[in-house]
Structures are given as structure tokens and as C-alpha cells.
């Protein structure tokens, strides 16, 4: 058995921390895990994609197209960039707060309507959880913790073999002391928000 997750977003959103937290939680749960940054740009605003594969024995770090159990998109357009990894079995968790790419900021293109993005995702899967992660993170104490909100939403699906306690331990291990409480709270609020949507 294995669990395959694709995490996408833009530079500065904490994609790498989210993926590292998943990997650490898997290790704490006694699982084999591979985490890989497929591509990305260090500067703020560039696309960043990470693959996380966990299970009893994992050899390759890369999720094959159509094989993701879950896609966690920290930005709506970034969900579309990685939607080729989805199939009808995939849960897509999407932060609904857009970040306009440079081409839109320059006026050379228009950011698509949310319904257009959702229609494109529905061609692959109808299992979509929409979360305004920034709003929830602000309530937790910092908009920067939106990545932990999305991690909580993912944890609520039951698709992770790592229990909630080990995910929280992983957050505590990786986040600086002064941000731990906010990040744990954001994670827990993300779980609750996603659970309400699925009921």
C-alpha cells in the first residue's frame, strides 16, 4: 500500500514546508517516504511542485500521471498546472485565494474565473474540497500559515496513513518555536473547515 500526493503552489507559500511536514509525519509513523521537488523557482511568485510518496516500501520519488491520491494546491491556477496527476480517485484540495502570475499583473493575460478552473478540474475528478486557507490562517494568527490550513484539510480526508498526532509532531519539529502554536492551530482549523464541507 502507498499514498501519493502532489503539492503545488507559488514561491513564498510554503509548498516545501508542507511537503517536508508530510515526509516527517510519515517517518514518525514508521513509513518509507520519498519527497521530491519536481521544479520550482526560489523567488516569490514562481511555480513550485513537490511529490510525496509514502508507504511500506517506496522506490521512486515521482508520482506518475493519473496516480495521485490527493492534490494539494495552495493557489487555484497551480491546481490546473498539476491536474494531469489526477484521476477519478483523486481528491483535489484547493486554496481559493488567487495569486495573479506576472503575465496577469502585466496585463498580458486575464486570470480565469473560478468556475472555469473548477470545470477543468471536474474533467478529472469531482472530489474537490475548496478552502479559503488565507482567511482561516488569519483567524489562526497569521496568513502565512495557509499551507498548514491546507495540510489540515488533507488530513481530514482520511487519505494519509500518518495519524493527526504525528502530523502535529512533525509541525512542532520543523516550525520555529515562536510560530508553532499558530501553525498547529491553523492545521486544526483546516481539518475542521474541510470536515464541515464534506458533511
Coordinates of C-alpha atoms in Angstrom, one line a residue:
X1 CA 0.0 0.0 0.0
X2 CA 1.2 3.5 -0.8
X3 CA -0.1 7.1 -0.7
X4 CA 0.8 9.5 -3.4
X5 CA 0.4 13.3 -3.0
X6 CA 1.2 16.2 -5.3
X7 CA 1.6 19.6 -3.6
X8 CA 1.6 22.8 -5.8
X9 CA 1.7 26.5 -5.2
X10 CA 3.9 29.5 -5.9
X11 CA 7.2 30.6 -4.2
X12 CA 6.6 32.0 -0.8
X13 CA 3.5 30.0 0.0
X14 CA 5.3 27.2 2.0
X15 CA 4.9 24.4 -0.5
X16 CA 8.3 22.9 0.5
X17 CA 7.5 23.1 4.2
X18 CA 4.1 21.4 3.7
X19 CA 5.8 18.6 1.7
X20 CA 8.6 18.3 4.3
X21 CA 6.0 18.1 7.1
X22 CA 4.2 15.2 5.3
X23 CA 7.5 13.4 4.9
X24 CA 8.4 13.9 8.6
X25 CA 5.0 12.7 9.7
X26 CA 5.4 9.6 7.5
X27 CA 8.8 8.8 9.1
X28 CA 7.3 9.3 12.6
X29 CA 4.7 6.8 11.6
X30 CA 7.3 4.2 10.6
X31 CA 6.6 4.5 6.9
X32 CA 9.0 4.6 4.0
X33 CA 8.8 8.0 2.2
X34 CA 10.2 9.9 -0.7
X35 CA 9.8 13.7 -1.1
X36 CA 10.9 15.4 -4.3
X37 CA 10.7 19.0 -5.6
X38 CA 10.0 18.5 -9.2
X39 CA 10.5 22.0 -10.3
X40 CA 10.3 25.4 -8.8
X41 CA 11.7 28.9 -8.6
X42 CA 13.3 30.2 -5.4
X43 CA 11.9 33.7 -5.9
X44 CA 8.5 34.7 -4.8
X45 CA 5.8 34.1 -7.4
X46 CA 7.3 31.1 -9.4
X47 CA 5.5 27.8 -9.6
X48 CA 6.7 25.1 -7.1
X49 CA 5.6 21.5 -7.2
X50 CA 6.5 18.7 -4.8
X51 CA 5.7 15.0 -4.9
X52 CA 5.3 13.0 -1.7
X53 CA 5.1 9.2 -1.8
X54 CA 4.7 7.2 1.4
X55 CA 4.0 3.5 2.3
X56 CA 5.7 0.3 3.3
X57 CA 8.4 0.4 0.6
X58 CA 8.8 3.3 -1.8
X59 CA 11.4 3.3 -4.5
X60 CA 10.6 6.2 -6.9
X61 CA 10.1 9.8 -5.6
X62 CA 7.9 10.7 -8.5
X63 CA 4.1 10.4 -8.8
X64 CA 3.0 9.1 -12.2
X65 CA 0.3 11.0 -14.2
X66 CA -3.1 9.9 -13.1
X67 CA -1.9 8.2 -10.0
X68 CA -2.2 10.9 -7.2
X69 CA -4.4 10.1 -4.3
X70 CA -4.5 13.8 -3.4
X71 CA -3.5 17.1 -5.0
X72 CA -3.0 20.0 -2.5
X73 CA -3.0 23.3 -4.4
X74 CA -2.1 26.4 -2.5
X75 CA -3.3 28.5 -5.4
X76 CA -6.2 27.8 -7.9
X77 CA -4.2 28.1 -11.1
X78 CA -1.5 25.9 -9.6
X79 CA -4.1 23.1 -9.3
X80 CA -4.5 23.2 -13.1
X81 CA -0.8 23.0 -13.6
X82 CA -0.7 19.6 -11.9
X83 CA -4.2 18.3 -12.8
X84 CA -2.6 15.7 -15.1
X85 CA -1.7 13.7 -12.0
X86 CA -5.4 13.3 -11.1
X87 CA -8.0 10.6 -11.9
X88 CA -11.5 9.9 -10.6
X89 CA -9.9 8.5 -7.4
X90 CA -8.1 11.8 -6.6
X91 CA -9.1 14.3 -4.0
X92 CA -8.2 17.9 -5.1
X93 CA -7.8 20.3 -2.1
X94 CA -7.6 23.9 -3.4
X95 CA -7.0 27.1 -1.7
X96 CA -9.5 29.5 -3.3
X97 CA -7.3 32.6 -2.8
X98 CA -5.7 33.5 -6.1
X99 CA -2.2 35.0 -6.6
X100 CA -2.0 36.6 -10.0
X101 CA 1.0 35.4 -12.1
X102 CA 3.4 38.0 -13.6
X103 CA 1.7 37.8 -17.0
X104 CA -1.7 38.8 -15.4
X105 CA -0.1 41.6 -13.4
X106 CA 1.5 43.0 -16.6
X107 CA -1.9 42.9 -18.2
X108 CA -0.9 40.5 -20.9
X109 CA -3.4 37.8 -19.8
X110 CA -6.6 37.6 -17.7
X111 CA -6.9 35.4 -14.6
X112 CA -9.6 32.8 -15.3
X113 CA -12.9 32.8 -13.4
X114 CA -13.0 30.3 -10.5
X115 CA -15.8 28.3 -12.2
X116 CA -13.6 27.9 -15.3
X117 CA -10.8 26.4 -13.1
X118 CA -13.3 24.1 -11.3
X119 CA -14.8 22.9 -14.6
X120 CA -11.4 22.0 -15.9
X121 CA -10.6 20.0 -12.6
X122 CA -14.0 18.3 -12.8
X123 CA -13.0 16.6 -16.1
X124 CA -10.6 14.6 -14.0
X125 CA -12.3 14.3 -10.6
X126 CA -15.4 15.6 -8.9
X127 CA -13.9 15.1 -5.4
X128 CA -12.9 18.7 -4.8
X129 CA -12.5 20.5 -1.5
X130 CA -12.3 24.3 -1.7
X131 CA -10.8 26.2 1.3
X132 CA -10.1 29.9 1.7
X133 CA -6.9 29.0 3.5
X134 CA -5.7 32.6 3.9
X135 CA -8.8 33.6 5.7
X136 CA -8.6 30.6 8.1
X137 CA -4.9 31.2 8.6
X138 CA -5.6 34.8 9.5
X139 CA -8.0 33.6 12.2
X140 CA -5.4 31.3 13.5
X141 CA -2.9 34.2 13.8
X142 CA -1.0 34.6 10.6
X143 CA -1.9 34.4 6.8
X144 CA 1.5 32.8 6.2
X145 CA 0.1 29.6 7.9
X146 CA -2.2 29.0 4.9
X147 CA -0.1 26.0 4.0
X148 CA -0.8 24.4 7.4
X149 CA -4.5 25.0 6.8
X150 CA -4.3 23.1 3.6
X151 CA -2.3 20.3 5.4
X152 CA -5.2 20.1 7.9
X153 CA -7.7 19.9 5.1
X154 CA -5.7 17.0 3.6
X155 CA -5.6 15.2 7.0
X156 CA -9.4 15.5 7.2
X157 CA -9.8 13.3 4.1
X158 CA -8.5 10.1 5.8
X159 CA -6.2 9.5 2.9
X160 CA -3.0 10.0 5.0
X161 CA -1.5 6.9 6.7
X162 CA 0.1 9.2 9.2
X163 CA -2.2 10.0 12.2
X164 CA -3.0 13.5 13.2
X165 CA -0.7 13.3 16.3
X166 CA 2.3 12.6 14.2
X167 CA 1.5 15.4 11.7
X168 CA 1.3 17.8 14.7
X169 CA 4.6 16.4 16.0
X170 CA 6.2 17.0 12.5
X171 CA 4.9 20.6 12.6
X172 CA 6.5 21.1 16.0
X173 CA 9.8 19.6 14.8
X174 CA 10.0 21.8 11.7
X175 CA 8.5 25.2 12.6
X176 CA 10.4 27.8 14.6
X177 CA 9.3 27.9 18.3
X178 CA 7.5 31.3 18.1
X179 CA 5.3 30.1 15.2
X180 CA 4.5 26.6 16.5
X181 CA 1.2 27.5 18.2
X182 CA -0.1 29.4 15.2
X183 CA 0.8 26.6 12.8
X184 CA -0.8 23.9 14.9
X185 CA -3.9 26.0 15.3
X186 CA -4.0 26.6 11.5
X187 CA -3.7 22.8 10.9
X188 CA -6.5 22.0 13.3
X189 CA -8.8 24.8 11.8
X190 CA -8.1 23.5 8.3
X191 CA -9.2 20.0 9.4
X192 CA -12.4 21.4 10.8
X193 CA -13.2 23.5 7.7
X194 CA -12.7 20.6 5.3
X195 CA -14.8 18.3 7.5
X196 CA -17.7 20.8 7.5
X197 CA -17.5 20.9 3.7
X198 CA -17.6 17.2 3.3
X199 CA -20.6 16.6 5.6

